[in-house]
Backbone as JSON, one array per atom type, in Angstrom:
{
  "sequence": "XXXXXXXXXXXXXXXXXXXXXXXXXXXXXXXXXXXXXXXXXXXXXXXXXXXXXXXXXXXXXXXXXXXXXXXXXXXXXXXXXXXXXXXXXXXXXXXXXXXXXXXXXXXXXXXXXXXXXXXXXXXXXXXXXXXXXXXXXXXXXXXXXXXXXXXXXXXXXXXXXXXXXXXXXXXXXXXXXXXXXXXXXXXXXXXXXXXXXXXXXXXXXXXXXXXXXXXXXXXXXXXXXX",
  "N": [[23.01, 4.11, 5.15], [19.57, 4.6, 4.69], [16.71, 4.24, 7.27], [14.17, 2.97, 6.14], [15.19, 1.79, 3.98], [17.24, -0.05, 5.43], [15.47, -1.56, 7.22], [13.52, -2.97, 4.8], [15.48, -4.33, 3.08], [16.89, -6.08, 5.71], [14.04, -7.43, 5.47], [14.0, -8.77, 3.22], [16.4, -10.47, 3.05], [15.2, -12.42, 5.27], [13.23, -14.21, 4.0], [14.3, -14.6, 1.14], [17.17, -15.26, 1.78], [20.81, -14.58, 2.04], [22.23, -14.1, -0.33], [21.16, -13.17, -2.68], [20.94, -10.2, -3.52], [20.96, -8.53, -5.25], [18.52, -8.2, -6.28], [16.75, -6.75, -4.58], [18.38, -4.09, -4.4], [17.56, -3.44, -6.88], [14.58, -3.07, -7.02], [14.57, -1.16, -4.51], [15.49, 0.93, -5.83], [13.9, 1.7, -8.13], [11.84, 2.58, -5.74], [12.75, 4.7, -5.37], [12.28, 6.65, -7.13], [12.31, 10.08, -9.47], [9.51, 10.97, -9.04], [8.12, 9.91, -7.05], [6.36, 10.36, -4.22], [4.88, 9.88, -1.76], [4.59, 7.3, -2.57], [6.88, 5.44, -1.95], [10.13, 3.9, 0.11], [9.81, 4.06, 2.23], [7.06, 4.3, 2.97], [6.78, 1.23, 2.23], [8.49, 0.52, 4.03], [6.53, 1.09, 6.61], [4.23, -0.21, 5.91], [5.31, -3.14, 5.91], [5.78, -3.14, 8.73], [3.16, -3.43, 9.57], [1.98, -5.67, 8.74], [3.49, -7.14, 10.11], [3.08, -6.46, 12.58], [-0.36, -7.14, 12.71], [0.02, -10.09, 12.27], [1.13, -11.1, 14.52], [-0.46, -9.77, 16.3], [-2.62, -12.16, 16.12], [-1.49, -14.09, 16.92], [0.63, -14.79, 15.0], [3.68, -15.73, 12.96], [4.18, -13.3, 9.85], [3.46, -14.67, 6.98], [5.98, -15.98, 4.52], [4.91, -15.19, 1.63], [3.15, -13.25, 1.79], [5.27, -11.37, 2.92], [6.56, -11.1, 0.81], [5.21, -9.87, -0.81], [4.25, -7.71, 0.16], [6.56, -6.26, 0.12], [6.96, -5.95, -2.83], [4.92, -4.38, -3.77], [4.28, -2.0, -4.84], [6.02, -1.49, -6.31], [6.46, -1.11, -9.24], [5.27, 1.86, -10.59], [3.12, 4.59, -11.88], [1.53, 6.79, -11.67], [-0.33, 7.59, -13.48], [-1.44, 5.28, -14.73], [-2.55, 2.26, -15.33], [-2.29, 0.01, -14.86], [-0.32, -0.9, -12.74], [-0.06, -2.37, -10.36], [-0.6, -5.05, -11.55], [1.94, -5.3, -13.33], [3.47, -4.65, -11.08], [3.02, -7.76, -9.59], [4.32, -9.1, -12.06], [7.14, -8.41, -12.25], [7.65, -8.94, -9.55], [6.97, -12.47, -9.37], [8.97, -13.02, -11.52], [11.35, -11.93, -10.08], [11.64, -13.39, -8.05], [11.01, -16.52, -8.68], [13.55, -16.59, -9.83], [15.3, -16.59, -7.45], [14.92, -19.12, -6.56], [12.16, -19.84, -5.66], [9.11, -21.79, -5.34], [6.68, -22.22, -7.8], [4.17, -22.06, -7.56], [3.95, -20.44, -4.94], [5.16, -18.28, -5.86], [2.8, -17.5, -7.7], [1.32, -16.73, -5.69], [2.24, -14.97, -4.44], [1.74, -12.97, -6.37], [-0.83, -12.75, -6.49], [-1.38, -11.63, -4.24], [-0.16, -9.17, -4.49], [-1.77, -8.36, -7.07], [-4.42, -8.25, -5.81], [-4.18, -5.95, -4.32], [-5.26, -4.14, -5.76], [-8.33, -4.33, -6.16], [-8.91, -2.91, -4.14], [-10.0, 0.22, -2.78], [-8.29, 2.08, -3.84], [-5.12, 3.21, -1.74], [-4.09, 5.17, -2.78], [-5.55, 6.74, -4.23], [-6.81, 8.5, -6.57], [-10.09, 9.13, -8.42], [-9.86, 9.44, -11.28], [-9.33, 8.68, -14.37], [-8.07, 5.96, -13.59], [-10.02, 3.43, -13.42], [-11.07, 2.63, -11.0], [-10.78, -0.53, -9.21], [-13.17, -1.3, -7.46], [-14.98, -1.57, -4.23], [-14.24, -3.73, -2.92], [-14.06, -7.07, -0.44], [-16.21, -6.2, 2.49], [-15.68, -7.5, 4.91], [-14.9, -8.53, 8.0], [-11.48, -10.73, 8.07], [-8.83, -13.15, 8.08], [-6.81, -14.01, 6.57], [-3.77, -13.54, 4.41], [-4.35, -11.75, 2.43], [-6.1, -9.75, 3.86], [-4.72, -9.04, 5.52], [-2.3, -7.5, 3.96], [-3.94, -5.64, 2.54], [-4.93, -4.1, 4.57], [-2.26, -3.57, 6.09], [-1.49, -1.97, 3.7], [-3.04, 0.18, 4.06], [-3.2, 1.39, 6.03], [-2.21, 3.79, 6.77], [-4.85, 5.25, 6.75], [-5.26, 5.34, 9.31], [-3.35, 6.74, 10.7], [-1.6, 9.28, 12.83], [-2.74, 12.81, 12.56], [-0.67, 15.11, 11.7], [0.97, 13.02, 10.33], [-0.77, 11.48, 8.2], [-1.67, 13.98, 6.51], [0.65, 14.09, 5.56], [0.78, 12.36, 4.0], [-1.54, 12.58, 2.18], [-0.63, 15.19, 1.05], [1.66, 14.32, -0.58], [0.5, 11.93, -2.17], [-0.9, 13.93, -3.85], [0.98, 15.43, -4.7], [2.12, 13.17, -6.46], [0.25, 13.14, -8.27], [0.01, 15.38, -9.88], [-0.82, 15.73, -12.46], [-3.03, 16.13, -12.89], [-6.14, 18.07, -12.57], [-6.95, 20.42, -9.99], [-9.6, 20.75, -10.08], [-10.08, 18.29, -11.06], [-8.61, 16.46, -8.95], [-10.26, 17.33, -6.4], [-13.19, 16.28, -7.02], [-12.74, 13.49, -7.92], [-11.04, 12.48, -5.24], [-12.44, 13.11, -3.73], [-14.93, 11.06, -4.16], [-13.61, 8.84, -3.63], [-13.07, 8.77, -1.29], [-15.79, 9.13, -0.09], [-16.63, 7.06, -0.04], [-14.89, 4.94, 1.18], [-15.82, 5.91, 3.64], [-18.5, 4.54, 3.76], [-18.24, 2.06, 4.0], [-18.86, -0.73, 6.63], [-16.71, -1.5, 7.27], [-13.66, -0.05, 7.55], [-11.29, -1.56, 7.8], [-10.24, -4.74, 7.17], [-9.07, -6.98, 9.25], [-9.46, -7.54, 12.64], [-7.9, -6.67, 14.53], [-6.66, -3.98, 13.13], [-9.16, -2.79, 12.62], [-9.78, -2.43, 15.09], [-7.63, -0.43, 16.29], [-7.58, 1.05, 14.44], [-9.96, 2.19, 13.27], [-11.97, 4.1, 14.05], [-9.84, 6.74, 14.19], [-8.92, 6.7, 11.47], [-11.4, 7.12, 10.18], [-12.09, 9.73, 11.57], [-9.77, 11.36, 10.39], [-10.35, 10.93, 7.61], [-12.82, 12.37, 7.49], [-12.29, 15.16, 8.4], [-10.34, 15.44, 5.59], [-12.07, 15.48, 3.88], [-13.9, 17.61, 4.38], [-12.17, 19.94, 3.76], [-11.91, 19.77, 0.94], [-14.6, 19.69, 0.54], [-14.9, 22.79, 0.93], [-13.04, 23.99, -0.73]],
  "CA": [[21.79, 3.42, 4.75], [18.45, 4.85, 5.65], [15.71, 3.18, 7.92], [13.4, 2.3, 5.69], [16.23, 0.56, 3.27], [17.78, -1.0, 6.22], [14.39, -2.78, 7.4], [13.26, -3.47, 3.64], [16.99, -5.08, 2.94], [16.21, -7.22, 6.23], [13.19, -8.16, 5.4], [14.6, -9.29, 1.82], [16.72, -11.25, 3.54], [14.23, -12.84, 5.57], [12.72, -14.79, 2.79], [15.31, -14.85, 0.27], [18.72, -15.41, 1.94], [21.78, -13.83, 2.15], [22.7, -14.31, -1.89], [19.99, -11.96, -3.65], [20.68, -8.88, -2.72], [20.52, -7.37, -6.56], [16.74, -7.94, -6.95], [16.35, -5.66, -3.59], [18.37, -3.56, -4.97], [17.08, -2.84, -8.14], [13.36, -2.99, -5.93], [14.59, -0.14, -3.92], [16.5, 2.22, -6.83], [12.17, 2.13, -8.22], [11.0, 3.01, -5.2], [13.43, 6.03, -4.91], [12.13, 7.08, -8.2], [11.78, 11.1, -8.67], [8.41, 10.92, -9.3], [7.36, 8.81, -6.1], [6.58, 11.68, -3.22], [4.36, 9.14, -0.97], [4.61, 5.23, -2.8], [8.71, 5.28, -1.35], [10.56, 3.02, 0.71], [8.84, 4.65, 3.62], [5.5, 3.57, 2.64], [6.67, -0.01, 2.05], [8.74, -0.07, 5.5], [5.52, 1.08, 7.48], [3.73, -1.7, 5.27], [5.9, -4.26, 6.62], [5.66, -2.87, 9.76], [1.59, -3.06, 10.11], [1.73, -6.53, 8.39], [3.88, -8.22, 11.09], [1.77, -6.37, 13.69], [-1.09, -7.83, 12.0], [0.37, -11.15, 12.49], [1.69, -11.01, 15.77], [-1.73, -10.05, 16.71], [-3.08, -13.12, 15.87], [-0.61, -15.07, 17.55], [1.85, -15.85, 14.19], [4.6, -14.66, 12.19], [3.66, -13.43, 8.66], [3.87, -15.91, 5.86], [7.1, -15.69, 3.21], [4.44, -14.73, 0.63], [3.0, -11.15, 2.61], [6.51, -10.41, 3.06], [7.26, -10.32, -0.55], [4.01, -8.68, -1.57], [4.52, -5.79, 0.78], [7.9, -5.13, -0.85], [7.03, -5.53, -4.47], [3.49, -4.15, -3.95], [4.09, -0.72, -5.51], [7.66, -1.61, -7.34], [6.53, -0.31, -10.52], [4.22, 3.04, -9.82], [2.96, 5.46, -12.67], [0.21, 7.69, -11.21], [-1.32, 8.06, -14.47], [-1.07, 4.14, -15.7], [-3.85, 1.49, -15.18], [-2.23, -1.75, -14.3], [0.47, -0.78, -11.64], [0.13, -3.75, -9.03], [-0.28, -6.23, -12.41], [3.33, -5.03, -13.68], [4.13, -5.56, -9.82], [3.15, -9.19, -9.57], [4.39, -9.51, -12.94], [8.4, -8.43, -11.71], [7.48, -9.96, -8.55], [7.43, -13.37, -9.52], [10.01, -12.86, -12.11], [12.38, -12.36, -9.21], [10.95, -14.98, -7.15], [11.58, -17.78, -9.47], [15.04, -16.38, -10.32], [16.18, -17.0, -6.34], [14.22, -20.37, -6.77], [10.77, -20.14, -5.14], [8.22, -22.65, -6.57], [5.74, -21.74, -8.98], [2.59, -21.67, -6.88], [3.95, -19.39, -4.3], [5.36, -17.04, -6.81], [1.85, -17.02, -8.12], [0.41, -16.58, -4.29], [2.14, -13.43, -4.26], [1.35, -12.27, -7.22], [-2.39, -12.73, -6.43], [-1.87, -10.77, -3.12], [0.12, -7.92, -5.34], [-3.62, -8.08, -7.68], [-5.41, -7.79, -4.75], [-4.24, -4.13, -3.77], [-5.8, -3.29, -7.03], [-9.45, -4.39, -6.0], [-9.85, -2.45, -2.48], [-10.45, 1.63, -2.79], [-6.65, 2.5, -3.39], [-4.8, 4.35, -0.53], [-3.3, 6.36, -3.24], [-6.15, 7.47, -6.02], [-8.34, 9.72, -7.1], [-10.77, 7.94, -9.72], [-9.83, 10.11, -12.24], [-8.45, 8.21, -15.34], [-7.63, 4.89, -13.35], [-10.58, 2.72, -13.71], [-10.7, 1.49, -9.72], [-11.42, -2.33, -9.05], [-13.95, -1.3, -6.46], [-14.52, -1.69, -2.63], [-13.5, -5.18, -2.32], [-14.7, -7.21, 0.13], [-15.96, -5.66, 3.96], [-15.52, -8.79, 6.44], [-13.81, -8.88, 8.66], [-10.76, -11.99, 7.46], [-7.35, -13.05, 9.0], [-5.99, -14.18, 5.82], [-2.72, -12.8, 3.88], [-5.07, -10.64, 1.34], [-7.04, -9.36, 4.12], [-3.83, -8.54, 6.11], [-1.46, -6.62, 2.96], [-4.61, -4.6, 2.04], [-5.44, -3.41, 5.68], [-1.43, -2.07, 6.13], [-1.16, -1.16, 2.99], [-4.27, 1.69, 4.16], [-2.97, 1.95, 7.61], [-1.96, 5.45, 6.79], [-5.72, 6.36, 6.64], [-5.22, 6.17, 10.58], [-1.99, 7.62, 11.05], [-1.59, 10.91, 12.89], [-3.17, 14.11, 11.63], [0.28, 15.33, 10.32], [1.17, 11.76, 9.17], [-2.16, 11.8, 7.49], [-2.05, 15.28, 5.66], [2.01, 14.29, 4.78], [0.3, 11.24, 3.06], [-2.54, 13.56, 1.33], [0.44, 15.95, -0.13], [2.75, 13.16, -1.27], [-0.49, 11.9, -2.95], [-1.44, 15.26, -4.27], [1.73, 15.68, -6.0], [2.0, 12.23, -7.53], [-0.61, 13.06, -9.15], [0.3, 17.02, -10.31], [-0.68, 15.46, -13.9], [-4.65, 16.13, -12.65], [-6.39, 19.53, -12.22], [-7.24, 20.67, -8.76], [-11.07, 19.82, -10.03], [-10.43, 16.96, -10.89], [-8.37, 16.18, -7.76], [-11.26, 17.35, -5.57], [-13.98, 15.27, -7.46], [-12.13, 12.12, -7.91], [-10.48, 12.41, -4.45], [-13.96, 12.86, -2.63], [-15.42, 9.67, -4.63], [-13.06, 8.01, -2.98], [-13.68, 9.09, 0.61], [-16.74, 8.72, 0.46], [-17.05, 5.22, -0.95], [-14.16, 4.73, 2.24], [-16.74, 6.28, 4.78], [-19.21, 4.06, 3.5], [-17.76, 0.54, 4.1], [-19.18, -0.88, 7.59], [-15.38, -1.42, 7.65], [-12.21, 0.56, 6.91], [-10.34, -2.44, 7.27], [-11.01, -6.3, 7.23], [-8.79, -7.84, 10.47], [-9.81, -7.63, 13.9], [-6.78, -5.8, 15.06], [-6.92, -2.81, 13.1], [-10.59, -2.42, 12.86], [-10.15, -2.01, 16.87], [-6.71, -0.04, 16.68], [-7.48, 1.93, 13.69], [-11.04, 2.59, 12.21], [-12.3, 5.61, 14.22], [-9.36, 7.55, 13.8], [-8.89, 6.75, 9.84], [-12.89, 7.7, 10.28], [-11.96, 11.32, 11.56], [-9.18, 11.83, 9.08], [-11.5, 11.1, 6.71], [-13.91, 13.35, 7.8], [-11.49, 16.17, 8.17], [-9.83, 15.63, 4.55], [-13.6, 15.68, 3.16], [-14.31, 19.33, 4.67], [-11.28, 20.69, 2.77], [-12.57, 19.29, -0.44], [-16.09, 20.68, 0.52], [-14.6, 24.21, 1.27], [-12.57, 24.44, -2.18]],
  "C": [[20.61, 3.95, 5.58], [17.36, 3.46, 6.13], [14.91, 2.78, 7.15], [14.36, 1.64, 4.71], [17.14, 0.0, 3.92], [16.53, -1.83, 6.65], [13.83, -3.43, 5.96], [14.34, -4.94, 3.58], [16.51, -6.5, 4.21], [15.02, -7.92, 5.86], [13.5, -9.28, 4.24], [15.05, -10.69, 2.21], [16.52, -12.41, 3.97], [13.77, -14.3, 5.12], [13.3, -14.87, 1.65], [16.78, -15.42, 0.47], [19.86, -14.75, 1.94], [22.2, -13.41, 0.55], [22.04, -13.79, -2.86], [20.24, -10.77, -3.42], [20.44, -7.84, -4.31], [19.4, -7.46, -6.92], [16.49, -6.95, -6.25], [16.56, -4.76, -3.67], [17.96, -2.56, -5.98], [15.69, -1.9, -7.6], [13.73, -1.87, -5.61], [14.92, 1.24, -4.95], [14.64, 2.21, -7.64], [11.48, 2.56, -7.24], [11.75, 4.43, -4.62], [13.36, 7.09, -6.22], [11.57, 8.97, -7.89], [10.53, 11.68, -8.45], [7.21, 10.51, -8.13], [7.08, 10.25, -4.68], [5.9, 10.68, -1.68], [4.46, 7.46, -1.12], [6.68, 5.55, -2.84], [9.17, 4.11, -1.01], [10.14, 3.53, 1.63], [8.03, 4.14, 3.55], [5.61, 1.75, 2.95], [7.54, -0.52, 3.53], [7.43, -0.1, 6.43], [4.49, -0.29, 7.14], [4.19, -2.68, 5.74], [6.18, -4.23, 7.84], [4.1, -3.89, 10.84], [1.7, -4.71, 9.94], [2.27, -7.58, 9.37], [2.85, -7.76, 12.46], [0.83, -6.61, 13.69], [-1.07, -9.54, 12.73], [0.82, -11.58, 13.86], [0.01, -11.12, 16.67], [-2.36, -11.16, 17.03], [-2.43, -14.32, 16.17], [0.54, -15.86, 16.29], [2.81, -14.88, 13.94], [4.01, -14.44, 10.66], [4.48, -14.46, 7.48], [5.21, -14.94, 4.99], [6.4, -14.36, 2.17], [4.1, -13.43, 1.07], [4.08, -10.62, 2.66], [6.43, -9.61, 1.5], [6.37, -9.48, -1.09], [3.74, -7.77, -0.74], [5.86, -5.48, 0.16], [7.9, -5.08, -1.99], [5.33, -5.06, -4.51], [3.35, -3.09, -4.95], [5.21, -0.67, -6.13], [7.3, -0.67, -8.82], [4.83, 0.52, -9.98], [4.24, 3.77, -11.16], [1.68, 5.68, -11.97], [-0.65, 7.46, -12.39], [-1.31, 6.22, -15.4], [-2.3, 3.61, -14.97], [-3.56, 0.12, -14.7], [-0.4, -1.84, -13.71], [0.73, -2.37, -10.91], [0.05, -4.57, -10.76], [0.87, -6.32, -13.06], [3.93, -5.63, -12.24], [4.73, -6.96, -9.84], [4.15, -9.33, -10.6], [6.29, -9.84, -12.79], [8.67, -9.27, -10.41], [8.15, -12.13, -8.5], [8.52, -14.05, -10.42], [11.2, -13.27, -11.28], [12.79, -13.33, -8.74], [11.86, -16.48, -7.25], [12.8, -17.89, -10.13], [15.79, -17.12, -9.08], [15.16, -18.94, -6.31], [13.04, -20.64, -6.06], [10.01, -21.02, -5.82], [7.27, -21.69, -6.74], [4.79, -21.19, -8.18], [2.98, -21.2, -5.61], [4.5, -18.18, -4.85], [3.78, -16.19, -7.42], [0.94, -16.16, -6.92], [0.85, -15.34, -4.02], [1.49, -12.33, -5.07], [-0.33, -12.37, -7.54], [-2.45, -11.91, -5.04], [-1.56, -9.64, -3.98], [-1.33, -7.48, -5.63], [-4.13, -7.56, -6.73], [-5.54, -6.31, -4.56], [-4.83, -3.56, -4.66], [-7.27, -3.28, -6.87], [-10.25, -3.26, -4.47], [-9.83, -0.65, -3.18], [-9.2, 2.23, -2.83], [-6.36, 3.32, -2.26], [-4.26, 5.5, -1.32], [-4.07, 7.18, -4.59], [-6.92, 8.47, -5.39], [-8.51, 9.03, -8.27], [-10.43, 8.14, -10.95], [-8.9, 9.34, -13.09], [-7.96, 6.62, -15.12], [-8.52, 4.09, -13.44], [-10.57, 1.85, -12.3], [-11.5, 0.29, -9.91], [-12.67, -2.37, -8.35], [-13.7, -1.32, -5.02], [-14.22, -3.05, -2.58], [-14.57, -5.79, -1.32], [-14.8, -6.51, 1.52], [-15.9, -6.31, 4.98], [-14.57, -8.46, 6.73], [-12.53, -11.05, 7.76], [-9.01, -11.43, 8.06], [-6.45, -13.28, 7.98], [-4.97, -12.9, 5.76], [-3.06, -12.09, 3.05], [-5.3, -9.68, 2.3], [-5.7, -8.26, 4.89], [-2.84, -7.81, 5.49], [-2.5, -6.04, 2.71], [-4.92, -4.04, 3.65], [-3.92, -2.95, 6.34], [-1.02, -1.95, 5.26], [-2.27, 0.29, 2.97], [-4.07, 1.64, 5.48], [-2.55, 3.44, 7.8], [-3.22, 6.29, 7.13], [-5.78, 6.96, 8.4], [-4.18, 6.35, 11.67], [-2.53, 8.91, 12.25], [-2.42, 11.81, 12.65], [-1.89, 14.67, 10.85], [0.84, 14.13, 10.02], [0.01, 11.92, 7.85], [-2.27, 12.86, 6.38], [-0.37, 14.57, 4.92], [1.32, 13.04, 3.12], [-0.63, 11.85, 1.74], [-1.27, 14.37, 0.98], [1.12, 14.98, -0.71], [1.61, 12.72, -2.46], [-0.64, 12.61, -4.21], [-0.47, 15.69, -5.65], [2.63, 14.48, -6.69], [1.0, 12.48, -8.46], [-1.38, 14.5, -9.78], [-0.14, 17.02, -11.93], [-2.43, 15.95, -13.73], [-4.72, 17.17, -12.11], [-6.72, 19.48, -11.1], [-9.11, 20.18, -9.11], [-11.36, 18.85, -10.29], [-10.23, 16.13, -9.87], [-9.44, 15.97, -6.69], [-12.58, 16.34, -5.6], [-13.77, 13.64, -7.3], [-11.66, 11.41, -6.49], [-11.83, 12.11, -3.32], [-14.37, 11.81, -2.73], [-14.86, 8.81, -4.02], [-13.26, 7.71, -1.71], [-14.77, 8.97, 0.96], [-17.35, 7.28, 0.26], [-16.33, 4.85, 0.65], [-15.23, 4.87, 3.35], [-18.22, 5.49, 4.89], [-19.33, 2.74, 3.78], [-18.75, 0.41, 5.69], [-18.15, -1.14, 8.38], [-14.42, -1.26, 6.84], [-11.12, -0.68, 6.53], [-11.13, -3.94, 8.04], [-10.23, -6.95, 8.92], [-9.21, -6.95, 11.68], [-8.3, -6.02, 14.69], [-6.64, -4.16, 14.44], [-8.14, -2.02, 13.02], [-10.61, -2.0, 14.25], [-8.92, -0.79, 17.17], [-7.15, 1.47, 15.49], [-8.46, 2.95, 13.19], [-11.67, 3.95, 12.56], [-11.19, 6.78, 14.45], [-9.22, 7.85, 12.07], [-10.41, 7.45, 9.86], [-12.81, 9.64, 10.49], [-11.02, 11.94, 10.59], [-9.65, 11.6, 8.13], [-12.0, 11.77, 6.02], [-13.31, 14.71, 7.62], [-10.89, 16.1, 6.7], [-11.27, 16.1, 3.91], [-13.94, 17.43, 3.25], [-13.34, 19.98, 3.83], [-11.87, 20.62, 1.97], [-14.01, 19.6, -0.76], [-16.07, 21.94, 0.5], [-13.67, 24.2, -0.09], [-13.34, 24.33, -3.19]]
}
């Protein structure tokens, strides 16, 4: 069993119980899809990584509901589709209410799922998807504010974390010309470079924002030089 489907699986656990284990399952056999090069079970372990460090921060543990909407955030993925995270939620609470969650926290995830759809994706280029926009730029401690700020904790990864993230990207989305790539991909970065903040909580705004700021900056110059 690899690391990121041994911490997923725990997390499952977590918040579900010992007696589910074929929704997580299934969950994981989509995110091992051959199509997926960067939205993996990698992606969604570091996600549930950032989100308890997030929380910890702030002196708690993360709620039930963040759990589950970092592991069904990107469950169903088509690069080239338009309502990704709303299929999410949509399996999401499906599950949910199968292991017996009530209603109005099935829905509470499936309004954080939505959410990832309104901030500047970590994984587009504009081209063909119709983004939600920048979202909001406050700073906020909530469970929105905290699944959209590590689900874009990659922007301040590394430099080769960072670039592995930009190829994985790159060839999810092999269905789009290199000019459109470059166009669509910039729009993005620079809308990103534009915020007064990369991310909304306290903790990664101080841990994260001027490095995501130089990887940025450095992806941008490529995309200016091609």
């Amino acid at each position: 069993m690899t690391q990121p489907e041994t911490q997923i699986r725990s997390a499952w656990r977590h918040i579900a119980g010992p007696h589910h284990d074929g929704y997580i399952d299934d969950v994981l056999v989509r995110y091992a899809e051959p199509h997926r090069h960067y939205h993996t079970a990698t992606h969604v372990m570091f996600v549930l990584r950032h989100v308890r460090d997030i929380a910890h921060a702030g002196g708690a543990a993360p709620s039930p509901a963040v759990i589950a909407a970092a592991l069904y955030h990107d469950a169903i993925y088509e690069p080239a589709a338009h309502d990704n995270e709303g299929a999410s939620a949509v399996l999401a609470v499906h599950d949910l209410g199968e292991i017996g969650w009530a209603r109005d926290e099935c829905e509470k995830v499936a309004g954080l799922i939505i959410a990832t759809a309104g901030h500047v994706a970590d994984d587009a280029v504009t081209v063909g998807r119709g983004e939600g926009g920048e979202g909001p730029q406050r700073s906020d401690t909530g469970d929105v504010a905290m699944l959209l700020d590590a689900d874009l904790a990659v922007l301040g990864a590394d430099p080769a974390m960072y670039q592995a993230y930009v190829n994985g990207v790159r060839a999810e989305y092999a269905h789009v010309s290199d000019e459109q790539w470059r166009i669509g991909r910039r729009d993005v970065l620079v809308r990103f470079l534009g915020r007064d903040r990369l991310y909304r909580t306290s903790h990664m705004h101080e841990t994260f924002d001027r490095r995501a700021r130089a990887n940025i900056e450095a992806e941008l110059a490529t995309l200016r030089d091609g």
